[in-house]
Amino acid sequence: MTFLGLSELQADAFTEIINIGMGRAADSLSQMVSEEVSLSVPVVDVVTGDDAVSLLESTTQTNVSGVTQDFAGTLNGRAMLLFPENQSMNLVRLLLRDSVPLEMMSEMEKEALTEVGNIILNACFGTVANTLSFDLESTIPDFINGKSKEVLADDIADHAILMLQVDFSLPSKNIQGFVSFLMDVDSSDILKERIVTYVDSLTS
Amino acid sequence: MKTLLVVDDSMMTRMMVKTIVNEKYPDWEVIQAKDAEDALSKVKDANFDIATIDMNMPGKTGLELIPMLQESHPDAKIALLTANIQKHIRDRAKELGIPVLNKPVNEEVILKYLEE
């Protein structure tokens, strides 16, 4: 048995759906920066809130910049697009190129990253939602800058959380980041049900 | 000469759409609004021919704003420009009779929409 008590096939199907969602997100990012985007294999697991913090901190040793977006509806959770702080400006410069004067770049960082986050997170989780037939209502994305643990909700420490993470990079520009989604395990019963239904529909 | 209304809380997106449009049509006016309230205020006594409306914004969503614009400016062509690719959004847009343009902003897609 794997996470959420899913069978190997069901867990594999969910991981593949995340992969497809990130593929769509990577395509969007690639269009925006005209660069190739590489993706890792998604990692999905049930962890405690404290473990989630440790995992995020181990992914980046420094402060992070990025975007968080909370989702509600059939599932409740927080999606995040995060970069080590020193790399986020590299992405911003790539995004804005000659369209913004150099002196305005820092000012536009928040603006540009927020919109990139909006596009990438919606591309990924919108695809997941469509495939598994549920609706997600998302909040306006929030720009964040600080230590990894600061980006997580204050009240998750004692909760069991379904965490999924995909690393991505723009190899030619030395830019790396990751997309992560944290979901309260209570929400994940519905997710599990949808995964089971989806796999059954493919295999029956 | 036409007037385009761009409603989006992302300054970057508004800037990109304006750049695409004015490079092709330098004489077009572009009205920019950062949310539904700002849009309604700016078109209260003004006309527009075409509009791109974001979905997720502070205050009213794009799908809440669009019927209001359709009522006040029935001859205008309106599209939803959004990162949200979910089916229920597309279904609602279809009910309103409007196309959905997906972000990231793409010059080809924007120009095709303006010209069709």
mmCIF file of C-alpha atoms in Angstrom:
data_model
loop_
_atom_site.group_PDB
_atom_site.id
_atom_site.type_symbol
_atom_site.label_atom_id
_atom_site.label_comp_id
_atom_site.label_asym_id
_atom_site.label_seq_id
_atom_site.Cartn_x
_atom_site.Cartn_y
_atom_site.Cartn_z
ATOM 1 C CA MET A 1 0.000 0.000 0.000
ATOM 2 C CA THR A 2 1.203 3.488 -0.737
ATOM 3 C CA PHE A 3 0.178 6.966 0.432
ATOM 4 C CA LEU A 4 -3.531 7.314 1.315
ATOM 5 C CA GLY A 5 -3.783 3.526 1.234
ATOM 6 C CA LEU A 6 -3.869 3.544 -2.552
ATOM 7 C CA SER A 7 -2.765 0.555 -4.556
ATOM 8 C CA GLU A 8 0.463 0.765 -6.540
ATOM 9 C CA LEU A 9 -1.537 1.313 -9.725
ATOM 10 C CA GLN A 10 -3.687 4.034 -8.184
ATOM 11 C CA ALA A 11 -0.672 5.829 -6.705
ATOM 12 C CA ASP A 12 1.107 5.569 -10.020
ATOM 13 C CA ALA A 13 -1.921 7.011 -11.812
ATOM 14 C CA PHE A 14 -2.058 9.984 -9.436
ATOM 15 C CA THR A 15 1.654 10.633 -9.806
ATOM 16 C CA GLU A 16 1.240 10.529 -13.559
ATOM 17 C CA ILE A 17 -1.641 12.993 -13.420
ATOM 18 C CA ILE A 18 0.604 15.378 -11.433
ATOM 19 C CA ASN A 19 3.292 14.799 -14.035
ATOM 20 C CA ILE A 20 0.896 15.722 -16.832
ATOM 21 C CA GLY A 21 -0.238 18.794 -14.933
ATOM 22 C CA MET A 22 3.357 19.894 -14.415
ATOM 23 C CA GLY A 23 4.043 19.188 -18.057
ATOM 24 C CA ARG A 24 1.392 21.692 -18.958
ATOM 25 C CA ALA A 25 2.798 24.150 -16.437
ATOM 26 C CA ALA A 26 6.320 23.643 -17.784
ATOM 27 C CA ASP A 27 5.053 24.283 -21.297
ATOM 28 C CA SER A 28 3.558 27.559 -20.135
ATOM 29 C CA LEU A 29 6.808 28.577 -18.420
ATOM 30 C CA SER A 30 8.816 27.553 -21.451
ATOM 31 C CA GLN A 31 6.643 29.784 -23.645
ATOM 32 C CA MET A 32 7.114 32.716 -21.309
ATOM 33 C CA VAL A 33 10.899 32.502 -21.153
ATOM 34 C CA SER A 34 11.657 30.795 -24.495
ATOM 35 C CA GLU A 35 13.832 28.253 -22.714
ATOM 36 C CA GLU A 36 13.700 24.530 -22.156
ATOM 37 C CA VAL A 37 12.263 23.501 -18.778
ATOM 38 C CA SER A 38 13.278 20.204 -17.135
ATOM 39 C CA LEU A 39 11.098 18.411 -14.597
ATOM 40 C CA SER A 40 11.763 15.887 -11.870
ATOM 41 C CA VAL A 41 9.540 12.902 -11.176
ATOM 42 C CA PRO A 42 6.830 14.008 -8.733
ATOM 43 C CA VAL A 43 7.256 12.962 -5.121
ATOM 44 C CA VAL A 44 4.031 12.276 -3.247
ATOM 45 C CA ASP A 45 3.798 11.305 0.413
ATOM 46 C CA VAL A 46 1.863 11.787 3.614
ATOM 47 C CA VAL A 47 3.974 13.666 6.141
ATOM 48 C CA THR A 48 3.514 15.627 9.340
ATOM 49 C CA GLY A 49 3.541 19.406 9.231
ATOM 50 C CA ASP A 50 6.982 19.453 10.867
ATOM 51 C CA ASP A 51 8.289 17.002 8.254
ATOM 52 C CA ALA A 52 6.854 19.222 5.507
ATOM 53 C CA VAL A 53 8.822 22.149 6.900
ATOM 54 C CA SER A 54 12.010 20.043 7.057
ATOM 55 C CA LEU A 55 11.535 18.808 3.507
ATOM 56 C CA LEU A 56 11.039 22.307 2.198
ATOM 57 C CA GLU A 57 14.058 23.578 4.088
ATOM 58 C CA SER A 58 16.181 20.727 2.760
ATOM 59 C CA THR A 59 15.195 21.615 -0.802
ATOM 60 C CA THR A 60 16.567 25.075 -0.429
ATOM 61 C CA GLN A 61 19.050 26.153 2.191
ATOM 62 C CA THR A 62 18.428 29.827 1.692
ATOM 63 C CA ASN A 63 15.485 32.137 1.861
ATOM 64 C CA VAL A 64 12.877 31.559 -0.806
ATOM 65 C CA SER A 65 10.863 33.783 -3.096
ATOM 66 C CA GLY A 66 7.742 32.714 -4.803
ATOM 67 C CA VAL A 67 4.019 32.464 -4.781
ATOM 68 C CA THR A 68 1.464 30.645 -2.675
ATOM 69 C CA GLN A 69 -2.117 30.078 -3.650
ATOM 70 C CA ASP A 70 -4.738 28.503 -1.454
ATOM 71 C CA PHE A 71 -7.320 26.206 -2.943
ATOM 72 C CA ALA A 72 -10.736 25.344 -1.592
ATOM 73 C CA GLY A 73 -13.736 23.443 -2.819
ATOM 74 C CA THR A 74 -13.667 19.704 -3.192
ATOM 75 C CA LEU A 75 -10.139 19.789 -1.790
ATOM 76 C CA ASN A 76 -8.491 22.276 0.520
ATOM 77 C CA GLY A 77 -4.815 23.000 0.363
ATOM 78 C CA ARG A 78 -1.970 25.332 -0.418
ATOM 79 C CA ALA A 79 -0.048 25.301 -3.664
ATOM 80 C CA MET A 80 3.378 26.888 -3.835
ATOM 81 C CA LEU A 81 5.860 27.860 -6.493
ATOM 82 C CA LEU A 82 9.178 28.563 -4.807
ATOM 83 C CA PHE A 83 12.683 29.544 -5.818
ATOM 84 C CA PRO A 84 15.850 30.038 -3.844
ATOM 85 C CA GLU A 85 15.822 33.777 -3.356
ATOM 86 C CA ASN A 86 18.945 34.460 -5.392
ATOM 87 C CA GLN A 87 17.480 32.723 -8.441
ATOM 88 C CA SER A 88 14.096 34.362 -8.591
ATOM 89 C CA MET A 89 15.544 37.586 -10.016
ATOM 90 C CA ASN A 90 17.220 35.558 -12.778
ATOM 91 C CA LEU A 91 13.786 34.326 -13.776
ATOM 92 C CA VAL A 92 12.321 37.811 -13.598
ATOM 93 C CA ARG A 93 15.041 39.168 -15.900
ATOM 94 C CA LEU A 94 14.344 36.335 -18.324
ATOM 95 C CA LEU A 95 10.625 37.049 -18.253
ATOM 96 C CA LEU A 96 10.808 40.770 -18.705
ATOM 97 C CA ARG A 97 13.890 40.998 -20.950
ATOM 98 C CA ASP A 98 13.913 44.347 -22.705
ATOM 99 C CA SER A 99 10.360 45.316 -21.886
ATOM 100 C CA VAL A 100 11.229 46.893 -18.554
ATOM 101 C CA PRO A 101 14.108 49.271 -17.791
ATOM 102 C CA LEU A 102 16.831 47.761 -15.598
ATOM 103 C CA GLU A 103 16.117 50.168 -12.780
ATOM 104 C CA MET A 104 12.527 48.906 -12.585
ATOM 105 C CA MET A 105 13.424 45.194 -12.460
ATOM 106 C CA SER A 106 13.399 44.837 -8.676
ATOM 107 C CA GLU A 107 10.092 46.635 -8.479
ATOM 108 C CA MET A 108 8.620 44.278 -11.048
ATOM 109 C CA GLU A 109 9.924 41.123 -9.326
ATOM 110 C CA LYS A 110 6.883 40.710 -7.146
ATOM 111 C CA GLU A 111 4.525 41.473 -9.991
ATOM 112 C CA ALA A 112 6.213 39.107 -12.455
ATOM 113 C CA LEU A 113 6.644 36.200 -10.029
ATOM 114 C CA THR A 114 3.049 36.490 -8.866
ATOM 115 C CA GLU A 115 1.762 36.214 -12.392
ATOM 116 C CA VAL A 116 4.135 33.354 -13.264
ATOM 117 C CA GLY A 117 2.990 31.569 -10.123
ATOM 118 C CA ASN A 118 -0.629 32.107 -11.027
ATOM 119 C CA ILE A 119 -0.118 30.610 -14.479
ATOM 120 C CA ILE A 120 2.010 27.665 -13.405
ATOM 121 C CA LEU A 121 -0.036 26.667 -10.367
ATOM 122 C CA ASN A 122 -3.319 26.919 -12.241
ATOM 123 C CA ALA A 123 -1.900 24.970 -15.190
ATOM 124 C CA CYS A 124 -0.751 22.173 -12.916
ATOM 125 C CA PHE A 125 -3.634 21.881 -10.512
ATOM 126 C CA GLY A 126 -6.256 22.816 -13.050
ATOM 127 C CA THR A 127 -5.162 19.816 -15.089
ATOM 128 C CA VAL A 128 -5.335 17.597 -12.002
ATOM 129 C CA ALA A 129 -8.786 18.928 -11.165
ATOM 130 C CA ASN A 130 -10.087 18.384 -14.691
ATOM 131 C CA THR A 131 -8.701 14.855 -14.897
ATOM 132 C CA LEU A 132 -10.152 13.806 -11.546
ATOM 133 C CA SER A 133 -13.410 15.727 -12.060
ATOM 134 C CA PHE A 134 -13.421 18.137 -9.185
ATOM 135 C CA ASP A 135 -13.574 21.926 -8.907
ATOM 136 C CA LEU A 136 -10.949 24.009 -7.154
ATOM 137 C CA GLU A 137 -11.571 27.599 -6.190
ATOM 138 C CA SER A 138 -8.308 29.420 -5.826
ATOM 139 C CA THR A 139 -7.398 32.583 -3.984
ATOM 140 C CA ILE A 140 -5.497 35.461 -5.511
ATOM 141 C CA PRO A 141 -1.836 34.377 -5.465
ATOM 142 C CA ASP A 142 0.356 35.776 -2.687
ATOM 143 C CA PHE A 143 3.959 36.759 -3.236
ATOM 144 C CA ILE A 144 6.205 35.518 -0.457
ATOM 145 C CA ASN A 145 9.807 36.069 0.451
ATOM 146 C CA GLY A 146 11.410 34.563 3.530
ATOM 147 C CA LYS A 147 12.394 31.335 5.202
ATOM 148 C CA SER A 148 10.827 28.109 3.896
ATOM 149 C CA LYS A 149 8.865 27.402 7.062
ATOM 150 C CA GLU A 150 7.306 30.845 6.917
ATOM 151 C CA VAL A 151 5.467 29.972 3.713
ATOM 152 C CA LEU A 152 3.497 27.187 5.318
ATOM 153 C CA ALA A 153 0.317 27.768 7.202
ATOM 154 C CA ASP A 154 0.891 28.404 10.893
ATOM 155 C CA ASP A 155 -1.438 25.677 12.006
ATOM 156 C CA ILE A 156 -0.070 22.670 10.135
ATOM 157 C CA ALA A 157 2.592 21.514 12.567
ATOM 158 C CA ASP A 158 0.477 18.787 14.133
ATOM 159 C CA HIS A 159 -1.482 17.844 11.031
ATOM 160 C CA ALA A 160 -0.959 14.989 8.677
ATOM 161 C CA ILE A 161 -0.474 16.417 5.257
ATOM 162 C CA LEU A 162 -0.444 15.038 1.767
ATOM 163 C CA MET A 163 2.576 16.650 0.194
ATOM 164 C CA LEU A 164 3.525 16.535 -3.426
ATOM 165 C CA GLN A 165 6.539 18.188 -4.950
ATOM 166 C CA VAL A 166 7.989 18.553 -8.414
ATOM 167 C CA ASP A 167 11.345 20.187 -9.017
ATOM 168 C CA PHE A 168 11.943 22.058 -12.230
ATOM 169 C CA SER A 169 14.872 23.826 -13.762
ATOM 170 C CA LEU A 170 15.921 25.942 -16.688
ATOM 171 C CA PRO A 171 19.265 24.241 -17.238
ATOM 172 C CA SER A 172 20.752 26.807 -19.601
ATOM 173 C CA LYS A 173 20.035 29.645 -17.173
ATOM 174 C CA ASN A 174 20.906 27.947 -13.875
ATOM 175 C CA ILE A 175 17.408 28.543 -12.510
ATOM 176 C CA GLN A 176 15.773 25.959 -10.271
ATOM 177 C CA GLY A 177 12.529 25.964 -8.403
ATOM 178 C CA PHE A 178 9.826 23.673 -7.227
ATOM 179 C CA VAL A 179 6.101 23.343 -7.134
ATOM 180 C CA SER A 180 4.572 21.906 -4.029
ATOM 181 C CA PHE A 181 1.054 21.221 -2.860
ATOM 182 C CA LEU A 182 0.035 20.595 0.710
ATOM 183 C CA MET A 183 -3.355 19.180 1.474
ATOM 184 C CA ASP A 184 -4.939 18.364 4.784
ATOM 185 C CA VAL A 185 -5.352 14.605 5.012
ATOM 186 C CA ASP A 186 -9.020 15.107 5.856
ATOM 187 C CA SER A 187 -9.466 16.527 2.354
ATOM 188 C CA SER A 188 -7.608 13.648 0.860
ATOM 189 C CA ASP A 189 -10.388 11.091 1.416
ATOM 190 C CA ILE A 190 -12.217 12.775 -1.444
ATOM 191 C CA LEU A 191 -9.066 12.843 -3.513
ATOM 192 C CA LYS A 192 -8.554 9.135 -2.887
ATOM 193 C CA GLU A 193 -12.104 8.402 -3.960
ATOM 194 C CA ARG A 194 -11.627 10.327 -7.203
ATOM 195 C CA ILE A 195 -8.351 8.578 -7.952
ATOM 196 C CA VAL A 196 -9.946 5.181 -7.408
ATOM 197 C CA THR A 197 -12.876 6.128 -9.656
ATOM 198 C CA TYR A 198 -10.533 7.423 -12.317
ATOM 199 C CA VAL A 199 -8.392 4.290 -12.359
ATOM 200 C CA ASP A 200 -11.468 2.057 -12.348
ATOM 201 C CA SER A 201 -12.801 3.937 -15.385
ATOM 202 C CA LEU A 202 -9.569 3.238 -17.253
ATOM 203 C CA THR A 203 -9.223 -0.382 -16.277
ATOM 204 C CA SER A 204 -12.797 -1.643 -16.458
ATOM 205 C CA MET B 1 -9.362 53.111 -34.458
ATOM 206 C CA LYS B 2 -10.781 50.959 -31.675
ATOM 207 C CA THR B 3 -10.782 50.907 -27.913
ATOM 208 C CA LEU B 4 -9.633 47.849 -25.990
ATOM 209 C CA LEU B 5 -10.455 47.318 -22.325
ATOM 210 C CA VAL B 6 -7.965 45.155 -20.414
ATOM 211 C CA VAL B 7 -9.054 44.120 -16.938
ATOM 212 C CA ASP B 8 -6.437 42.230 -14.930
ATOM 213 C CA ASP B 9 -4.955 42.570 -11.450
ATOM 214 C CA SER B 10 -1.577 41.692 -12.960
ATOM 215 C CA MET B 11 0.189 44.804 -14.162
ATOM 216 C CA MET B 12 2.504 42.558 -16.134
ATOM 217 C CA THR B 13 -0.375 41.035 -18.079
ATOM 218 C CA ARG B 14 -1.955 44.433 -18.771
ATOM 219 C CA MET B 15 1.400 45.685 -19.999
ATOM 220 C CA MET B 16 1.907 42.662 -22.261
ATOM 221 C CA VAL B 17 -1.539 42.886 -23.835
ATOM 222 C CA LYS B 18 -1.166 46.635 -24.397
ATOM 223 C CA THR B 19 2.262 46.110 -25.985
ATOM 224 C CA ILE B 20 0.953 43.417 -28.341
ATOM 225 C CA VAL B 21 -2.043 45.491 -29.360
ATOM 226 C CA ASN B 22 -0.294 48.842 -29.824
ATOM 227 C CA GLU B 23 2.552 47.283 -31.808
ATOM 228 C CA LYS B 24 -0.030 46.053 -34.318
ATOM 229 C CA TYR B 25 -2.510 48.903 -33.937
ATOM 230 C CA PRO B 26 -0.685 52.018 -32.744
ATOM 231 C CA ASP B 27 -3.814 54.153 -32.954
ATOM 232 C CA TRP B 28 -5.954 51.967 -30.707
ATOM 233 C CA GLU B 29 -6.725 53.230 -27.245
ATOM 234 C CA VAL B 30 -6.170 50.761 -24.410
ATOM 235 C CA ILE B 31 -8.100 51.264 -21.185
ATOM 236 C CA GLN B 32 -6.460 49.379 -18.317
ATOM 237 C CA ALA B 33 -8.277 48.399 -15.149
ATOM 238 C CA LYS B 34 -6.905 46.451 -12.203
ATOM 239 C CA ASP B 35 -10.168 44.910 -11.055
ATOM 240 C CA ALA B 36 -13.903 44.866 -11.715
ATOM 241 C CA GLU B 37 -14.642 47.997 -9.727
ATOM 242 C CA ASP B 38 -11.912 49.918 -11.538
ATOM 243 C CA ALA B 39 -13.221 48.651 -14.892
ATOM 244 C CA LEU B 40 -16.814 49.623 -14.212
ATOM 245 C CA SER B 41 -15.708 53.059 -13.087
ATOM 246 C CA LYS B 42 -13.604 53.605 -16.208
ATOM 247 C CA VAL B 43 -16.251 52.494 -18.721
ATOM 248 C CA LYS B 44 -19.193 54.120 -17.002
ATOM 249 C CA ASP B 45 -19.084 57.034 -19.380
ATOM 250 C CA ALA B 46 -16.811 55.537 -22.007
ATOM 251 C CA ASN B 47 -17.188 53.097 -24.819
ATOM 252 C CA PHE B 48 -15.030 50.132 -25.668
ATOM 253 C CA ASP B 49 -15.081 47.785 -28.648
ATOM 254 C CA ILE B 50 -13.164 44.778 -27.368
ATOM 255 C CA ALA B 51 -12.185 43.517 -23.927
ATOM 256 C CA THR B 52 -10.005 40.914 -22.244
ATOM 257 C CA ILE B 53 -11.072 40.122 -18.711
ATOM 258 C CA ASP B 54 -9.061 38.191 -16.138
ATOM 259 C CA MET B 55 -10.864 35.587 -14.059
ATOM 260 C CA ASN B 56 -9.282 35.713 -10.589
ATOM 261 C CA MET B 57 -9.134 39.265 -9.279
ATOM 262 C CA PRO B 58 -9.702 40.934 -5.929
ATOM 263 C CA GLY B 59 -13.408 41.665 -5.551
ATOM 264 C CA LYS B 60 -15.658 40.451 -8.356
ATOM 265 C CA THR B 61 -14.342 37.682 -10.569
ATOM 266 C CA GLY B 62 -14.184 38.075 -14.311
ATOM 267 C CA LEU B 63 -17.228 35.863 -14.746
ATOM 268 C CA GLU B 64 -19.160 38.160 -12.404
ATOM 269 C CA LEU B 65 -17.989 41.299 -14.202
ATOM 270 C CA ILE B 66 -18.655 40.112 -17.747
ATOM 271 C CA PRO B 67 -22.470 39.973 -17.581
ATOM 272 C CA MET B 68 -22.412 43.532 -16.225
ATOM 273 C CA LEU B 69 -20.281 44.688 -19.151
ATOM 274 C CA GLN B 70 -22.459 42.768 -21.599
ATOM 275 C CA GLU B 71 -25.451 44.660 -20.302
ATOM 276 C CA SER B 72 -23.830 48.102 -20.312
ATOM 277 C CA HIS B 73 -21.939 47.606 -23.598
ATOM 278 C CA PRO B 74 -23.934 45.043 -25.597
ATOM 279 C CA ASP B 75 -21.997 45.599 -28.833
ATOM 280 C CA ALA B 76 -18.563 44.970 -27.317
ATOM 281 C CA LYS B 77 -16.634 41.771 -27.973
ATOM 282 C CA ILE B 78 -15.460 40.253 -24.688
ATOM 283 C CA ALA B 79 -13.137 37.346 -23.869
ATOM 284 C CA LEU B 80 -11.965 35.780 -20.641
ATOM 285 C CA LEU B 81 -8.144 35.798 -20.416
ATOM 286 C CA THR B 82 -7.186 33.444 -17.635
ATOM 287 C CA ALA B 83 -4.648 31.034 -16.185
ATOM 288 C CA ASN B 84 -7.519 28.973 -14.821
ATOM 289 C CA ILE B 85 -7.987 26.073 -17.196
ATOM 290 C CA GLN B 86 -10.681 24.238 -15.274
ATOM 291 C CA LYS B 87 -13.723 22.879 -17.040
ATOM 292 C CA HIS B 88 -16.302 24.684 -14.895
ATOM 293 C CA ILE B 89 -14.780 28.018 -15.940
ATOM 294 C CA ARG B 90 -14.966 27.088 -19.615
ATOM 295 C CA ASP B 91 -18.552 25.901 -19.167
ATOM 296 C CA ARG B 92 -19.588 29.162 -17.547
ATOM 297 C CA ALA B 93 -17.849 31.187 -20.254
ATOM 298 C CA LYS B 94 -19.703 29.160 -22.875
ATOM 299 C CA GLU B 95 -22.987 29.970 -21.155
ATOM 300 C CA LEU B 96 -22.090 33.661 -21.425
ATOM 301 C CA GLY B 97 -21.202 33.214 -25.078
ATOM 302 C CA ILE B 98 -17.602 34.327 -24.700
ATOM 303 C CA PRO B 99 -14.294 32.742 -25.730
ATOM 304 C CA VAL B 100 -11.617 31.757 -23.211
ATOM 305 C CA LEU B 101 -8.027 32.722 -23.926
ATOM 306 C CA ASN B 102 -5.506 30.890 -21.784
ATOM 307 C CA LYS B 103 -2.494 32.522 -20.193
ATOM 308 C CA PRO B 104 0.437 32.891 -20.690
ATOM 309 C CA VAL B 105 -0.339 35.850 -22.925
ATOM 310 C CA ASN B 106 0.489 34.830 -26.460
ATOM 311 C CA GLU B 107 0.777 37.379 -29.282
ATOM 312 C CA GLU B 108 -0.684 35.031 -31.873
ATOM 313 C CA VAL B 109 -3.691 34.163 -29.715
ATOM 314 C CA ILE B 110 -4.389 37.777 -28.758
ATOM 315 C CA LEU B 111 -4.156 39.058 -32.342
ATOM 316 C CA LYS B 112 -6.313 36.227 -33.638
ATOM 317 C CA TYR B 113 -8.962 37.115 -31.079
ATOM 318 C CA LEU B 114 -8.828 40.806 -31.960
ATOM 319 C CA GLU B 115 -9.122 40.131 -35.658
ATOM 320 C CA GLU B 116 -11.773 37.425 -35.777
#
